[in-house]
Amino acid sequence: MKLEFLYKINEFDEHAVRLSDFDSRQAKAFKDILYDVVIRKKTALEVHDLEFIEPINCSLTLRLSLEDIGIEEVVGKHFYCDLTLESYKKMHTLLEPFCKKESKGYQWLYDVDTPIDLLFSAGGGM
């Protein structure tokens, strides 16, 4: 599974952090770790440090927040995704179809008005 930052993905100068090029086994592993670390233990998840993640040009940390902020760039290409527990539970549900069978589809993992979105794309597309 690749982790990368995509610059200016549309005419609105929006950007995306994308998790891509994975199979159903890796999607399930990511979903399970998201549940265990962020939802159950309520701790931060360093996505770029997971053994099945290949960071291309950025790093990503998922953190719990009292409000949905989305992804913000802190230093260089280190991104923090700050969402509420409810939003992470919704994200967990959105990952489910990718875990059941191989897919070439994609899913935006949150709906927050921010210039950087989080994209889960099995085939690497958008």
Backbone as JSON Lines, residues from 0, in Angstrom:
{"i":0,"aa":"M","n":[0.85,-1.17,0.0],"ca":[0.0,0.0,0.0],"c":[0.9,1.24,0.0]}
{"i":1,"aa":"K","n":[0.62,2.15,-0.92],"ca":[1.42,3.37,-1.02],"c":[0.72,4.53,-0.31]}
{"i":2,"aa":"L","n":[1.53,5.39,0.29],"ca":[1.06,6.61,0.94],"c":[1.74,7.77,0.22]}
{"i":3,"aa":"E","n":[0.92,8.66,-0.36],"ca":[1.53,9.78,-1.08],"c":[0.66,11.03,-1.03]}
{"i":4,"aa":"F","n":[1.33,12.15,-1.22],"ca":[0.66,13.45,-1.29],"c":[0.49,13.82,-2.75]}
{"i":5,"aa":"L","n":[-0.74,14.19,-3.13],"ca":[-1.04,14.62,-4.49],"c":[-1.35,16.11,-4.46]}
{"i":6,"aa":"Y","n":[-0.61,16.86,-5.21],"ca":[-0.7,18.32,-5.22],"c":[-1.65,18.78,-6.33]}
{"i":7,"aa":"K","n":[-2.54,19.69,-6.0],"ca":[-3.48,20.29,-6.95],"c":[-4.18,19.25,-7.81]}
{"i":8,"aa":"I","n":[-5.11,18.54,-7.2],"ca":[-5.81,17.46,-7.9],"c":[-6.99,17.96,-8.74]}
{"i":9,"aa":"N","n":[-7.33,19.26,-8.59],"ca":[-8.45,19.8,-9.38],"c":[-8.26,21.29,-9.62]}
{"i":10,"aa":"E","n":[-9.25,21.88,-10.28],"ca":[-9.16,23.31,-10.62],"c":[-9.33,24.23,-9.43]}
{"i":11,"aa":"F","n":[-9.68,23.68,-8.26],"ca":[-9.84,24.47,-7.05],"c":[-8.57,24.47,-6.19]}
{"i":12,"aa":"D","n":[-7.48,23.97,-6.74],"ca":[-6.2,23.87,-6.03],"c":[-6.3,23.06,-4.75]}
{"i":13,"aa":"E","n":[-7.15,22.04,-4.76],"ca":[-7.25,21.15,-3.62],"c":[-6.2,20.05,-3.77]}
{"i":14,"aa":"H","n":[-5.83,19.45,-2.64],"ca":[-4.81,18.42,-2.6],"c":[-5.39,17.17,-1.93]}
{"i":15,"aa":"A","n":[-4.63,16.08,-1.97],"ca":[-5.08,14.85,-1.33],"c":[-3.89,14.07,-0.8]}
{"i":16,"aa":"V","n":[-4.11,13.41,0.3],"ca":[-3.2,12.37,0.78],"c":[-3.89,11.07,0.37]}
{"i":17,"aa":"R","n":[-3.17,10.24,-0.38],"ca":[-3.78,9.03,-0.95],"c":[-3.09,7.77,-0.45]}
{"i":18,"aa":"L","n":[-3.92,6.81,-0.02],"ca":[-3.49,5.44,0.24],"c":[-3.95,4.65,-0.96]}
{"i":19,"aa":"S","n":[-2.99,4.01,-1.68],"ca":[-3.36,3.37,-2.94],"c":[-2.56,2.09,-3.18]}
{"i":20,"aa":"D","n":[-2.93,1.42,-4.26],"ca":[-2.24,0.21,-4.72],"c":[-2.2,-0.86,-3.63]}
{"i":21,"aa":"F","n":[-3.37,-1.35,-3.27],"ca":[-3.47,-2.37,-2.23],"c":[-4.46,-3.44,-2.64]}
{"i":22,"aa":"D","n":[-4.38,-4.58,-1.96],"ca":[-5.34,-5.65,-2.17],"c":[-6.27,-5.73,-0.96]}
{"i":23,"aa":"S","n":[-7.22,-6.66,-1.0],"ca":[-8.21,-6.75,0.09],"c":[-7.56,-7.12,1.42]}
{"i":24,"aa":"R","n":[-6.49,-7.88,1.38],"ca":[-5.79,-8.26,2.62],"c":[-5.19,-7.03,3.29]}
{"i":25,"aa":"Q","n":[-4.55,-6.16,2.5],"ca":[-3.96,-4.95,3.06],"c":[-5.05,-3.98,3.52]}
{"i":26,"aa":"A","n":[-6.14,-3.89,2.78],"ca":[-7.25,-3.02,3.19],"c":[-7.8,-3.48,4.54]}
{"i":27,"aa":"K","n":[-7.94,-4.79,4.71],"ca":[-8.43,-5.32,5.99],"c":[-7.43,-5.05,7.11]}
{"i":28,"aa":"A","n":[-6.15,-5.18,6.83],"ca":[-5.13,-4.9,7.85],"c":[-5.2,-3.44,8.28]}
{"i":29,"aa":"F","n":[-5.35,-2.52,7.32],"ca":[-5.46,-1.1,7.65],"c":[-6.73,-0.83,8.46]}
{"i":30,"aa":"K","n":[-7.84,-1.41,8.05],"ca":[-9.11,-1.24,8.76],"c":[-9.01,-1.74,10.19]}
{"i":31,"aa":"D","n":[-8.41,-2.92,10.37],"ca":[-8.26,-3.5,11.7],"c":[-7.37,-2.66,12.6]}
{"i":32,"aa":"I","n":[-6.27,-2.14,12.05],"ca":[-5.36,-1.31,12.84],"c":[-6.03,0.02,13.19]}
{"i":33,"aa":"L","n":[-6.76,0.6,12.25],"ca":[-7.5,1.83,12.53],"c":[-8.44,1.61,13.71]}
{"i":34,"aa":"Y","n":[-9.15,0.5,13.69],"ca":[-10.08,0.2,14.77],"c":[-9.34,0.02,16.1]}
{"i":35,"aa":"D","n":[-8.3,-0.8,16.07],"ca":[-7.6,-1.12,17.32],"c":[-6.91,0.09,17.93]}
{"i":36,"aa":"V","n":[-6.18,0.85,17.14],"ca":[-5.36,1.94,17.66],"c":[-6.17,3.21,17.91]}
{"i":37,"aa":"V","n":[-6.9,3.67,16.9],"ca":[-7.58,4.96,17.02],"c":[-8.93,4.83,17.73]}
{"i":38,"aa":"I","n":[-9.75,3.89,17.31],"ca":[-11.1,3.79,17.85],"c":[-11.12,3.12,19.23]}
{"i":39,"aa":"R","n":[-10.45,1.98,19.37],"ca":[-10.5,1.25,20.65],"c":[-9.56,1.84,21.7]}
{"i":40,"aa":"K","n":[-8.28,2.0,21.34],"ca":[-7.29,2.49,22.31],"c":[-7.25,4.01,22.41]}
{"i":41,"aa":"K","n":[-7.83,4.69,21.4],"ca":[-7.9,6.16,21.37],"c":[-6.51,6.8,21.4]}
{"i":42,"aa":"T","n":[-5.59,6.21,20.62],"ca":[-4.25,6.76,20.49],"c":[-3.96,7.09,19.03]}
{"i":43,"aa":"A","n":[-2.9,7.85,18.81],"ca":[-2.54,8.26,17.45],"c":[-1.99,7.08,16.66]}
{"i":44,"aa":"L","n":[-2.25,7.09,15.36],"ca":[-1.76,6.05,14.47],"c":[-0.81,6.66,13.46]}
{"i":45,"aa":"E","n":[0.45,6.22,13.5],"ca":[1.47,6.65,12.55],"c":[1.36,5.75,11.32]}
{"i":46,"aa":"V","n":[0.56,6.16,10.37],"ca":[0.27,5.34,9.2],"c":[1.55,4.99,8.43]}
{"i":47,"aa":"H","n":[2.44,5.94,8.28],"ca":[3.68,5.75,7.51],"c":[4.61,4.71,8.13]}
{"i":48,"aa":"D","n":[4.41,4.38,9.4],"ca":[5.26,3.39,10.08],"c":[4.72,1.97,10.0]}
{"i":49,"aa":"L","n":[3.53,1.78,9.46],"ca":[2.97,0.43,9.36],"c":[3.81,-0.39,8.38]}
{"i":50,"aa":"E","n":[4.0,-1.67,8.68],"ca":[4.91,-2.5,7.89],"c":[4.48,-2.68,6.44]}
{"i":51,"aa":"F","n":[3.19,-2.58,6.16],"ca":[2.7,-2.78,4.79],"c":[2.51,-1.46,4.02]}
{"i":52,"aa":"I","n":[2.92,-0.35,4.62],"ca":[2.8,0.96,3.99],"c":[4.14,1.37,3.38]}
{"i":53,"aa":"E","n":[4.1,1.84,2.15],"ca":[5.28,2.38,1.49],"c":[5.09,3.9,1.34]}
{"i":54,"aa":"P","n":[5.71,4.69,2.24],"ca":[5.57,6.14,2.11],"c":[6.34,6.63,0.88]}
{"i":55,"aa":"I","n":[5.66,7.31,-0.02],"ca":[6.28,7.8,-1.25],"c":[6.9,9.18,-1.04]}
{"i":56,"aa":"N","n":[6.1,10.13,-0.57],"ca":[6.6,11.5,-0.44],"c":[6.0,12.24,0.76]}
{"i":57,"aa":"C","n":[5.47,11.48,1.74],"ca":[4.88,12.14,2.91],"c":[4.75,11.14,4.05]}
{"i":58,"aa":"S","n":[4.35,11.66,5.2],"ca":[3.99,10.83,6.34],"c":[2.62,11.31,6.84]}
{"i":59,"aa":"L","n":[1.91,10.42,7.54],"ca":[0.55,10.72,7.98],"c":[0.31,10.14,9.36]}
{"i":60,"aa":"T","n":[-0.22,10.99,10.24],"ca":[-0.61,10.58,11.58],"c":[-2.11,10.83,11.75]}
{"i":61,"aa":"L","n":[-2.85,9.79,12.15],"ca":[-4.27,9.92,12.44],"c":[-4.43,10.15,13.93]}
{"i":62,"aa":"R","n":[-5.15,11.23,14.3],"ca":[-5.34,11.57,15.72],"c":[-6.8,11.88,16.01]}
{"i":63,"aa":"L","n":[-7.2,11.57,17.24],"ca":[-8.54,11.94,17.7],"c":[-8.57,13.42,18.05]}
{"i":64,"aa":"S","n":[-9.71,14.02,17.8],"ca":[-9.9,15.44,18.06],"c":[-11.32,15.66,18.56]}
{"i":65,"aa":"L","n":[-11.54,16.77,19.2],"ca":[-12.89,17.11,19.66],"c":[-13.76,17.64,18.53]}
{"i":66,"aa":"E","n":[-13.13,18.01,17.4],"ca":[-13.87,18.45,16.23],"c":[-13.2,17.91,14.97]}
{"i":67,"aa":"D","n":[-13.97,17.86,13.89],"ca":[-13.44,17.39,12.62],"c":[-12.68,18.51,11.92]}
{"i":68,"aa":"I","n":[-11.37,18.37,11.89],"ca":[-10.51,19.36,11.25],"c":[-10.04,18.84,9.9]}
{"i":69,"aa":"G","n":[-9.81,17.54,9.79],"ca":[-9.3,16.96,8.57],"c":[-7.78,16.96,8.58]}
{"i":70,"aa":"I","n":[-7.19,16.98,7.4],"ca":[-5.74,16.9,7.27],"c":[-5.12,18.28,7.19]}
{"i":71,"aa":"E","n":[-4.08,18.47,7.97],"ca":[-3.27,19.69,7.94],"c":[-1.81,19.3,7.8]}
{"i":72,"aa":"E","n":[-1.09,20.08,7.02],"ca":[0.35,19.87,6.87],"c":[1.05,20.63,7.98]}
{"i":73,"aa":"V","n":[1.97,19.98,8.66],"ca":[2.66,20.63,9.78],"c":[4.04,21.1,9.35]}
{"i":74,"aa":"V","n":[4.92,20.18,9.03],"ca":[6.27,20.54,8.61],"c":[6.61,19.7,7.39]}
{"i":75,"aa":"G","n":[7.07,20.35,6.34],"ca":[7.42,19.59,5.14],"c":[6.22,18.86,4.62]}
{"i":76,"aa":"K","n":[6.33,17.56,4.53],"ca":[5.21,16.73,4.07],"c":[4.76,15.78,5.17]}
{"i":77,"aa":"H","n":[4.77,16.26,6.41],"ca":[4.18,15.47,7.5],"c":[2.78,16.0,7.74]}
{"i":78,"aa":"F","n":[1.79,15.11,7.6],"ca":[0.4,15.49,7.72],"c":[-0.23,14.88,8.96]}
{"i":79,"aa":"Y","n":[-1.12,15.64,9.58],"ca":[-1.92,15.17,10.71],"c":[-3.37,15.22,10.3]}
{"i":80,"aa":"C","n":[-4.08,14.12,10.52],"ca":[-5.51,14.06,10.28],"c":[-6.2,14.04,11.63]}
{"i":81,"aa":"D","n":[-6.92,15.1,11.92],"ca":[-7.61,15.24,13.21],"c":[-9.11,15.14,12.98]}
{"i":82,"aa":"L","n":[-9.69,14.05,13.5],"ca":[-11.12,13.8,13.36],"c":[-11.69,13.32,14.69]}
{"i":83,"aa":"T","n":[-13.01,13.43,14.82],"ca":[-13.69,12.93,16.02],"c":[-13.77,11.41,15.98]}
{"i":84,"aa":"L","n":[-14.07,10.83,17.12],"ca":[-14.25,9.38,17.21],"c":[-15.35,8.92,16.24]}
{"i":85,"aa":"E","n":[-16.45,9.66,16.17],"ca":[-17.54,9.31,15.25],"c":[-17.08,9.3,13.8]}
{"i":86,"aa":"S","n":[-16.25,10.25,13.41],"ca":[-15.76,10.29,12.03],"c":[-14.82,9.12,11.74]}
{"i":87,"aa":"Y","n":[-14.02,8.72,12.72],"ca":[-13.17,7.55,12.51],"c":[-14.01,6.27,12.43]}
{"i":88,"aa":"K","n":[-15.1,6.21,13.18],"ca":[-15.99,5.05,13.08],"c":[-16.62,5.0,11.69]}
{"i":89,"aa":"K","n":[-17.0,6.15,11.16],"ca":[-17.56,6.21,9.81],"c":[-16.5,5.79,8.78]}
{"i":90,"aa":"M","n":[-15.25,6.25,8.98],"ca":[-14.16,5.87,8.09],"c":[-13.98,4.35,8.12]}
{"i":91,"aa":"H","n":[-14.04,3.77,9.29],"ca":[-13.9,2.32,9.47],"c":[-14.96,1.6,8.62]}
{"i":92,"aa":"T","n":[-16.18,2.09,8.64],"ca":[-17.26,1.51,7.85],"c":[-17.01,1.68,6.35]}
{"i":93,"aa":"L","n":[-16.5,2.84,5.94],"ca":[-16.23,3.1,4.53],"c":[-15.16,2.17,3.96]}
{"i":94,"aa":"L","n":[-14.29,1.65,4.81],"ca":[-13.23,0.74,4.36],"c":[-13.73,-0.67,4.09]}
{"i":95,"aa":"E","n":[-14.86,-1.03,4.65],"ca":[-15.36,-2.41,4.6],"c":[-15.45,-3.0,3.19]}
{"i":96,"aa":"P","n":[-16.0,-2.31,2.2],"ca":[-16.1,-2.94,0.86],"c":[-14.75,-3.33,0.27]}
{"i":97,"aa":"F","n":[-13.7,-2.63,0.6],"ca":[-12.37,-2.93,0.07],"c":[-11.78,-4.19,0.71]}
{"i":98,"aa":"C","n":[-12.34,-4.61,1.84],"ca":[-11.83,-5.76,2.57],"c":[-12.46,-7.08,2.12]}
{"i":99,"aa":"K","n":[-13.59,-7.01,1.46],"ca":[-14.34,-8.21,1.1],"c":[-13.93,-8.8,-0.23]}
{"i":100,"aa":"K","n":[-13.5,-7.94,-1.17],"ca":[-13.09,-8.44,-2.48],"c":[-12.14,-7.44,-3.12]}
{"i":101,"aa":"E","n":[-11.44,-7.9,-4.12],"ca":[-10.51,-7.01,-4.82],"c":[-11.31,-5.93,-5.53]}
{"i":102,"aa":"S","n":[-10.75,-4.73,-5.55],"ca":[-11.45,-3.59,-6.11],"c":[-10.47,-2.69,-6.85]}
{"i":103,"aa":"K","n":[-10.98,-1.95,-7.79],"ca":[-10.2,-0.9,-8.45],"c":[-10.8,0.47,-8.12]}
{"i":104,"aa":"G","n":[-11.79,0.48,-7.24],"ca":[-12.5,1.7,-6.9],"c":[-11.76,2.55,-5.89]}
{"i":105,"aa":"Y","n":[-12.42,3.64,-5.48],"ca":[-11.84,4.55,-4.5],"c":[-12.93,5.11,-3.6]}
{"i":106,"aa":"Q","n":[-12.51,5.69,-2.47],"ca":[-13.44,6.26,-1.51],"c":[-12.76,7.43,-0.81]}
{"i":107,"aa":"W","n":[-13.44,8.57,-0.74],"ca":[-12.96,9.69,0.09],"c":[-13.3,9.31,1.52]}
{"i":108,"aa":"L","n":[-12.35,9.42,2.45],"ca":[-12.54,8.88,3.79],"c":[-13.11,9.87,4.81]}
{"i":109,"aa":"Y","n":[-13.28,11.11,4.46],"ca":[-14.0,12.05,5.32],"c":[-14.58,13.16,4.46]}
{"i":110,"aa":"D","n":[-15.56,13.85,5.05],"ca":[-16.22,14.94,4.35],"c":[-16.12,16.2,5.21]}
{"i":111,"aa":"V","n":[-14.95,16.84,5.14],"ca":[-14.69,18.06,5.89],"c":[-14.22,19.1,4.88]}
{"i":112,"aa":"D","n":[-14.68,20.32,5.03],"ca":[-14.28,21.38,4.1],"c":[-12.86,21.84,4.43]}
{"i":113,"aa":"T","n":[-11.9,21.19,3.81],"ca":[-10.49,21.48,4.01],"c":[-9.79,21.32,2.67]}
{"i":114,"aa":"P","n":[-8.69,22.02,2.44],"ca":[-8.03,21.9,1.14],"c":[-7.29,20.59,0.91]}
{"i":115,"aa":"I","n":[-7.16,19.74,1.94],"ca":[-6.48,18.45,1.78],"c":[-7.44,17.34,2.17]}
{"i":116,"aa":"D","n":[-7.74,16.45,1.22],"ca":[-8.64,15.34,1.47],"c":[-7.86,14.05,1.67]}
{"i":117,"aa":"L","n":[-8.54,13.01,2.15],"ca":[-7.93,11.7,2.35],"c":[-8.63,10.7,1.43]}
{"i":118,"aa":"L","n":[-7.84,10.12,0.52],"ca":[-8.36,9.24,-0.52],"c":[-7.84,7.82,-0.32]}
{"i":119,"aa":"F","n":[-8.75,6.85,-0.38],"ca":[-8.42,5.43,-0.29],"c":[-8.73,4.84,-1.66]}
{"i":120,"aa":"S","n":[-7.69,4.48,-2.42],"ca":[-7.85,4.12,-3.82],"c":[-7.14,2.82,-4.14]}
{"i":121,"aa":"A","n":[-7.9,1.74,-4.3],"ca":[-7.31,0.42,-4.52],"c":[-6.43,0.38,-5.75]}
{"i":122,"aa":"G","n":[-6.89,0.97,-6.84],"ca":[-6.13,0.9,-8.08],"c":[-5.2,2.06,-8.31]}
{"i":123,"aa":"G","n":[-5.2,3.03,-7.44],"ca":[-4.33,4.18,-7.6],"c":[-4.97,5.33,-8.34]}
{"i":124,"aa":"G","n":[-6.22,5.19,-8.75],"ca":[-6.9,6.26,-9.47],"c":[-7.64,7.19,-8.53]}
{"i":125,"aa":"M","n":[-8.42,8.07,-9.17],"ca":[-9.2,9.01,-8.36],"c":[-10.58,9.08,-8.87]}
